Amino acid sequence: MKDRILDILRAEDGVVSGARIGSELNTSRVSIWKHIRKLQDLGYVITATPKGYRLEEEPDVLFPWAFGRRQGQIHFFEATDSTMSVARDLARNGSSGFTVVIAEKQLKGRGRLDRQWHSSAGGLYFTIILRPQLPPNQVFRVNFAAALALVRALKQLFDIEAKVKWPNDVLIDTKKVAGMLSEFEADSDRLDYVNLGLGINVNNDIRPFNKTAICLKQLLGRPVERKEVLLAFLTHLEALLDERRLEKIVSLWKQCTVTLGRRVRIVTRQAEFSGRAVDIDPHGALLLALDDGTSTAVHYGDCFHEE
Ligand code: BTN
């Protein structure tokens, strides 16, 4: 009900009477008033006068009912250890593709290579469960699609030209605006699920001494509605996971990456490689032309652009 009241208030650039909202939603004025009070408690600025209600300002909330047709797919937590753990349990228990677990705050947020991910207030932290029909060695296509989906969402919403850095950071200029973590389970020839966890710097303050990250608020000079970012991301991801586009995902990704053609240093748990990033192999690995004249394929690791 709250989402439908908000839709009516949003559509009207003025005051809407309780009677009109009540008749559109087939309920009493008293019930509308109670919902309005709840919305006010949640931070919506709604002025109430004898003539009716007017929506003045919306808070940046991520409650399921704020997501319209997607609300049934959204699990929202004020705080949880990590959305990756919640999503893993949901995926193992059969939750469908495009289920999204969002947390306002993560107590044990996880980054790549077993690092911690600090979930500062105002960021967008979520894991999406996907069930692509792919063999396990093609899981990288899903990661590439997700990075590209975010690039496209940022272009669509804010006209920002973001880029991808192998394996799947999203950068604006040279600074990281989002990081991604993926987990999957599979049998020998088919993925069961792929969970993609994204941490997007939206309205969270980046510490002044952190020269390698940026948030959207800082870039645009105004706060951003995180829900809009997530919805646009999901729409682009859905389109990119379409079978035919997934076949072309590597060439689409190549058009958007700032890694290929550069000198890079790749640090994995066991080793370090320096060379020129020349291509992506059929399994998503980064092909490096090493300084000693040989080449190698790197499947994971931290990538540092050296020029
Ligand atoms: C990276 O190291 O760049 C990847 C960071 C991924 C962080 C996100 S936040 C939502 C999801 N839950 C986690 O614990 N990690 C991912």
Short mmCIF file of C-alpha atoms and ligand atoms in Angstrom, two decimals:
data_model
loop_
_atom_site.label_atom_id
_atom_site.label_comp_id
_atom_site.label_asym_id
_atom_site.label_seq_id
_atom_site.Cartn_x
_atom_site.Cartn_y
_atom_site.Cartn_z
CA MET A 1 0.00 0.00 0.00
CA LYS A 2 2.79 2.46 0.89
CA ASP A 3 4.32 2.15 -2.57
CA ARG A 4 0.98 2.82 -4.26
CA ILE A 5 0.31 5.89 -2.12
CA LEU A 6 3.76 7.17 -3.04
CA ASP A 7 3.11 6.57 -6.74
CA ILE A 8 -0.03 8.70 -6.54
CA LEU A 9 1.73 11.48 -4.64
CA ARG A 10 4.69 11.42 -7.04
CA ALA A 11 2.42 11.70 -10.07
CA GLU A 12 0.83 14.89 -8.71
CA ASP A 13 2.92 18.01 -8.44
CA GLY A 14 0.64 19.38 -5.74
CA VAL A 15 -1.76 18.41 -3.01
CA VAL A 16 -3.79 15.19 -3.33
CA SER A 17 -6.80 14.71 -1.08
CA GLY A 18 -7.03 11.72 1.23
CA ALA A 19 -10.45 10.97 -0.28
CA ARG A 20 -8.99 10.73 -3.78
CA ILE A 21 -6.12 8.48 -2.71
CA GLY A 22 -8.61 6.37 -0.74
CA SER A 23 -10.93 5.94 -3.70
CA GLU A 24 -8.06 5.12 -6.10
CA LEU A 25 -6.79 2.48 -3.70
CA ASN A 26 -10.20 1.35 -2.57
CA THR A 27 -9.64 2.06 1.11
CA SER A 28 -10.70 4.57 3.75
CA ARG A 29 -9.22 8.02 4.38
CA VAL A 30 -8.30 6.89 7.89
CA SER A 31 -6.28 4.01 6.55
CA ILE A 32 -4.51 6.37 4.10
CA TRP A 33 -3.73 8.72 6.98
CA LYS A 34 -2.19 5.85 8.98
CA HIS A 35 0.04 4.90 6.05
CA ILE A 36 1.06 8.53 5.57
CA ARG A 37 2.09 8.68 9.24
CA LYS A 38 4.23 5.55 8.75
CA LEU A 39 5.84 7.06 5.66
CA GLN A 40 6.62 10.23 7.62
CA ASP A 41 8.20 8.11 10.34
CA LEU A 42 10.38 6.49 7.67
CA GLY A 43 11.69 9.89 6.62
CA TYR A 44 9.33 10.88 3.78
CA VAL A 45 8.56 14.58 4.06
CA ILE A 46 4.82 14.73 3.37
CA THR A 47 2.92 17.85 4.33
CA ALA A 48 -0.61 17.22 5.53
CA THR A 49 -3.18 20.01 5.29
CA PRO A 50 -6.99 19.99 5.38
CA LYS A 51 -6.86 19.83 1.55
CA GLY A 52 -4.73 16.69 1.51
CA TYR A 53 -1.16 15.50 1.23
CA ARG A 54 1.86 16.67 -0.71
CA LEU A 55 5.13 14.78 -1.13
CA GLU A 56 8.00 17.21 -0.57
CA GLU A 57 11.03 14.98 -0.20
CA GLU A 58 11.91 11.28 -0.31
CA PRO A 59 14.55 9.65 1.86
CA ASP A 60 17.11 7.34 0.29
CA VAL A 61 15.53 4.04 1.38
CA LEU A 62 16.01 0.51 0.09
CA PHE A 63 12.91 -1.16 1.53
CA PRO A 64 11.44 -3.87 -0.72
CA TRP A 65 8.19 -1.99 -1.28
CA ALA A 66 10.13 0.91 -2.79
CA PHE A 67 11.13 -1.33 -5.74
CA GLY A 68 7.80 -1.53 -7.56
CA ARG A 69 7.43 -4.71 -9.63
CA ARG A 70 10.69 -6.06 -8.23
CA GLN A 71 9.66 -5.85 -4.59
CA GLY A 72 9.08 -9.61 -4.30
CA GLN A 73 12.72 -10.20 -5.27
CA ILE A 74 14.21 -7.89 -2.64
CA HIS A 75 15.46 -8.94 0.82
CA PHE A 76 16.48 -5.93 2.87
CA PHE A 77 18.50 -5.92 6.10
CA GLU A 78 19.35 -2.92 8.26
CA ALA A 79 22.43 -4.89 9.26
CA THR A 80 23.84 -8.30 8.46
CA ASP A 81 27.24 -9.96 8.46
CA SER A 82 27.57 -10.06 4.69
CA THR A 83 24.96 -10.12 1.94
CA MET A 84 27.07 -12.88 0.36
CA SER A 85 26.31 -15.27 3.24
CA VAL A 86 22.59 -14.51 3.24
CA ALA A 87 22.43 -14.92 -0.54
CA ARG A 88 24.32 -18.20 -0.40
CA ASP A 89 21.74 -19.66 1.99
CA LEU A 90 18.91 -18.36 -0.18
CA ALA A 91 20.46 -19.75 -3.36
CA ARG A 92 21.04 -23.15 -1.76
CA ASN A 93 17.41 -23.14 -0.65
CA GLY A 94 16.18 -22.54 -4.18
CA SER A 95 15.60 -18.77 -4.42
CA SER A 96 15.04 -17.76 -7.99
CA GLY A 97 17.33 -15.77 -10.26
CA PHE A 98 17.32 -12.02 -9.69
CA THR A 99 16.67 -12.34 -5.97
CA VAL A 100 18.58 -9.43 -4.41
CA VAL A 101 19.89 -9.20 -0.84
CA ILE A 102 20.57 -5.63 0.27
CA ALA A 103 22.12 -4.46 3.53
CA GLU A 104 22.32 -0.95 4.86
CA LYS A 105 25.28 -2.06 6.94
CA GLN A 106 27.51 -5.16 6.76
CA LEU A 107 29.33 -6.22 9.88
CA LYS A 108 31.68 -8.55 8.01
CA GLY A 109 31.60 -7.27 4.44
CA ARG A 110 33.89 -9.31 2.20
CA GLY A 111 36.15 -8.07 -0.56
CA ARG A 112 38.10 -10.01 -3.16
CA LEU A 113 41.09 -12.14 -2.15
CA ASP A 114 39.76 -12.58 1.40
CA ARG A 115 39.95 -8.89 2.20
CA GLN A 116 37.46 -7.06 4.38
CA TRP A 117 35.03 -4.69 2.70
CA HIS A 118 34.22 -1.68 4.81
CA SER A 119 30.54 -0.82 4.30
CA SER A 120 30.43 2.85 5.20
CA ALA A 121 27.00 4.49 5.60
CA GLY A 122 25.39 5.70 2.38
CA GLY A 123 26.94 3.09 0.08
CA LEU A 124 24.97 0.49 -1.85
CA TYR A 125 25.75 -3.06 -0.78
CA PHE A 126 23.95 -6.01 -2.29
CA THR A 127 24.26 -9.52 -3.65
CA ILE A 128 22.20 -10.76 -6.56
CA ILE A 129 21.45 -14.43 -7.13
CA LEU A 130 21.66 -15.47 -10.78
CA ARG A 131 20.92 -18.80 -12.42
CA PRO A 132 22.49 -18.57 -15.86
CA GLN A 133 22.42 -21.59 -18.17
CA LEU A 134 26.17 -21.77 -18.56
CA PRO A 135 28.95 -24.29 -18.01
CA PRO A 136 31.11 -23.46 -14.96
CA ASN A 137 34.11 -22.37 -17.03
CA GLN A 138 32.00 -19.58 -18.55
CA VAL A 139 31.03 -17.97 -15.26
CA PHE A 140 33.27 -15.01 -16.08
CA ARG A 141 30.69 -13.93 -18.68
CA VAL A 142 28.26 -13.19 -15.85
CA ASN A 143 30.87 -11.09 -14.04
CA PHE A 144 31.66 -9.18 -17.22
CA ALA A 145 27.93 -8.61 -17.82
CA ALA A 146 27.50 -7.21 -14.32
CA ALA A 147 30.40 -4.77 -14.63
CA LEU A 148 29.04 -3.62 -17.98
CA ALA A 149 25.52 -3.31 -16.58
CA LEU A 150 26.81 -0.89 -13.99
CA VAL A 151 28.73 1.10 -16.61
CA ARG A 152 25.54 1.37 -18.67
CA ALA A 153 23.42 2.30 -15.64
CA LEU A 154 25.82 5.14 -14.73
CA LYS A 155 25.77 6.39 -18.31
CA GLN A 156 21.98 6.26 -18.47
CA LEU A 157 21.33 7.90 -15.11
CA PHE A 158 24.13 10.45 -14.86
CA ASP A 159 25.87 10.55 -18.24
CA ILE A 160 29.01 9.27 -16.53
CA GLU A 161 31.56 7.42 -18.69
CA ALA A 162 32.68 4.69 -16.31
CA LYS A 163 35.14 2.01 -17.37
CA VAL A 164 35.96 -1.51 -16.29
CA LYS A 165 39.27 -2.68 -14.93
CA TRP A 166 40.01 -6.38 -15.14
CA PRO A 167 38.72 -8.48 -13.48
CA ASN A 168 35.67 -6.47 -12.52
CA ASP A 169 36.23 -3.14 -10.82
CA VAL A 170 34.29 -0.19 -12.16
CA LEU A 171 36.28 3.03 -12.39
CA ILE A 172 35.50 6.65 -13.03
CA ASP A 173 38.64 8.20 -14.44
CA THR A 174 41.18 6.23 -12.46
CA LYS A 175 39.16 5.89 -9.27
CA LYS A 176 37.14 2.90 -8.08
CA VAL A 177 33.42 3.53 -7.80
CA ALA A 178 32.42 -0.13 -7.36
CA GLY A 179 33.89 -3.50 -6.57
CA MET A 180 32.44 -6.90 -7.25
CA LEU A 181 32.77 -10.33 -5.75
CA SER A 182 31.35 -13.50 -7.24
CA GLU A 183 30.65 -16.94 -5.80
CA PHE A 184 29.14 -19.91 -7.53
CA GLU A 185 28.26 -23.56 -7.13
CA ALA A 186 28.04 -25.95 -10.02
CA ASP A 187 27.92 -29.60 -10.97
CA SER A 188 30.27 -30.89 -13.64
CA ASP A 189 28.59 -29.26 -16.63
CA ARG A 190 26.18 -26.61 -15.38
CA LEU A 191 26.19 -23.69 -12.98
CA ASP A 192 23.69 -24.02 -10.17
CA TYR A 193 23.89 -20.40 -9.08
CA VAL A 194 26.19 -17.42 -9.37
CA ASN A 195 26.00 -14.83 -6.62
CA LEU A 196 27.36 -11.43 -7.46
CA GLY A 197 28.08 -9.04 -4.62
CA LEU A 198 28.51 -5.39 -5.43
CA GLY A 199 29.67 -2.56 -3.24
CA ILE A 200 28.96 0.75 -4.97
CA ASN A 201 30.21 4.05 -3.60
CA VAL A 202 27.08 6.18 -3.85
CA ASN A 203 26.56 8.60 -0.94
CA ASN A 204 29.20 7.20 1.40
CA ASP A 205 32.00 9.51 2.37
CA ILE A 206 35.31 8.48 0.93
CA ARG A 207 38.08 9.24 3.35
CA PRO A 208 40.08 12.25 2.13
CA PHE A 209 43.35 10.33 2.13
CA ASN A 210 41.87 7.63 -0.11
CA LYS A 211 43.06 8.72 -3.54
CA THR A 212 41.96 5.56 -5.31
CA ALA A 213 38.19 5.65 -4.72
CA ILE A 214 35.34 7.97 -5.57
CA CYS A 215 31.63 8.11 -4.77
CA LEU A 216 28.80 9.36 -6.95
CA LYS A 217 27.78 12.08 -4.49
CA GLN A 218 31.27 13.56 -4.58
CA LEU A 219 31.37 13.41 -8.37
CA LEU A 220 27.92 14.86 -9.01
CA GLY A 221 27.92 17.31 -6.13
CA ARG A 222 24.59 16.02 -4.83
CA PRO A 223 23.25 12.92 -3.10
CA VAL A 224 21.94 10.15 -5.32
CA GLU A 225 18.98 7.81 -4.75
CA ARG A 226 20.54 4.38 -4.32
CA LYS A 227 17.33 2.66 -5.37
CA GLU A 228 17.57 4.28 -8.83
CA VAL A 229 21.12 3.00 -9.22
CA LEU A 230 20.11 -0.52 -8.26
CA LEU A 231 17.02 -0.55 -10.49
CA ALA A 232 18.94 0.71 -13.52
CA PHE A 233 21.69 -1.83 -12.85
CA LEU A 234 19.16 -4.70 -12.68
CA THR A 235 17.49 -3.61 -15.92
CA HIS A 236 20.78 -3.49 -17.81
CA LEU A 237 21.95 -6.76 -16.28
CA GLU A 238 18.76 -8.52 -17.33
CA ALA A 239 19.26 -7.31 -20.90
CA LEU A 240 22.94 -8.33 -21.00
CA LEU A 241 22.25 -11.82 -19.62
CA ASP A 242 20.04 -12.48 -22.60
CA GLU A 243 21.63 -15.47 -24.34
CA ARG A 244 22.68 -13.78 -27.57
CA ARG A 245 24.20 -10.79 -25.82
CA LEU A 246 26.04 -13.06 -23.39
CA GLU A 247 27.74 -14.60 -26.43
CA LYS A 248 29.03 -11.17 -27.38
CA ILE A 249 29.86 -10.10 -23.84
CA VAL A 250 33.63 -10.28 -24.26
CA SER A 251 33.64 -7.90 -27.20
CA LEU A 252 31.24 -5.55 -25.38
CA TRP A 253 33.48 -5.68 -22.31
CA LYS A 254 36.57 -4.95 -24.41
CA GLN A 255 34.95 -1.75 -25.67
CA CYS A 256 34.66 -0.59 -22.08
CA THR A 257 37.86 -1.69 -20.43
CA VAL A 258 40.85 0.41 -19.56
CA THR A 259 43.05 -2.61 -18.84
CA LEU A 260 43.83 -4.00 -22.29
CA GLY A 261 46.84 -2.47 -24.03
CA ARG A 262 48.38 -1.28 -20.76
CA ARG A 263 51.33 -2.31 -18.70
CA VAL A 264 49.92 -3.99 -15.60
CA ARG A 265 51.09 -5.71 -12.45
CA ILE A 266 48.91 -8.62 -11.30
CA VAL A 267 49.18 -9.80 -7.72
CA THR A 268 47.64 -13.17 -6.85
CA ARG A 269 47.85 -15.09 -3.59
CA GLN A 270 50.88 -17.01 -4.87
CA ALA A 271 52.63 -14.85 -7.41
CA GLU A 272 53.13 -11.54 -9.09
CA PHE A 273 53.31 -10.85 -12.84
CA SER A 274 54.27 -7.74 -14.75
CA GLY A 275 53.69 -7.22 -18.44
CA ARG A 276 51.36 -5.84 -21.06
CA ALA A 277 47.68 -6.85 -20.93
CA VAL A 278 46.97 -8.02 -24.45
CA ASP A 279 43.68 -9.90 -24.50
CA ILE A 280 41.03 -11.99 -22.72
CA ASP A 281 41.22 -15.75 -23.31
CA PRO A 282 38.14 -17.98 -23.90
CA HIS A 283 37.83 -18.53 -20.13
CA GLY A 284 37.97 -14.88 -19.10
CA ALA A 285 41.63 -14.96 -18.09
CA LEU A 286 43.79 -11.94 -18.79
CA LEU A 287 46.54 -12.68 -21.32
CA LEU A 288 49.79 -10.98 -20.45
CA ALA A 289 52.83 -10.46 -22.65
CA LEU A 290 55.51 -10.75 -19.99
CA ASP A 291 58.71 -8.75 -19.91
CA ASP A 292 60.83 -11.86 -20.62
CA GLY A 293 59.08 -12.36 -23.97
CA THR A 294 56.81 -15.21 -22.85
CA SER A 295 53.09 -14.92 -22.22
CA THR A 296 50.75 -16.16 -19.52
CA ALA A 297 47.03 -16.27 -18.71
CA VAL A 298 45.98 -14.97 -15.28
CA HIS A 299 42.59 -16.07 -13.94
CA TYR A 300 42.30 -13.92 -10.85
CA GLY A 301 44.24 -11.38 -8.86
CA ASP A 302 44.57 -7.69 -8.15
CA CYS A 303 45.39 -5.67 -11.18
CA PHE A 304 47.42 -2.47 -10.98
CA HIS A 305 47.70 -0.27 -14.03
CA GLU A 306 51.31 0.83 -14.27
CA GLU A 307 50.98 3.54 -16.90
C1 BTN B 1 36.24 -5.92 -4.05
O1 BTN B 1 37.11 -6.36 -3.31
O2 BTN B 1 36.45 -4.98 -4.81
C2 BTN B 1 34.85 -6.54 -4.04
C3 BTN B 1 33.99 -5.92 -3.01
C4 BTN B 1 32.59 -6.49 -2.96
C5 BTN B 1 31.80 -5.91 -1.81
C6 BTN B 1 30.38 -6.32 -1.85
S1 BTN B 1 29.38 -5.37 -0.74
C7 BTN B 1 28.05 -6.46 -1.00
C8 BTN B 1 28.61 -7.85 -1.04
N1 BTN B 1 28.72 -8.39 0.29
C9 BTN B 1 29.97 -8.56 0.66
O3 BTN B 1 30.33 -9.01 1.78
N2 BTN B 1 30.80 -8.21 -0.32
C10 BTN B 1 30.09 -7.76 -1.48
#
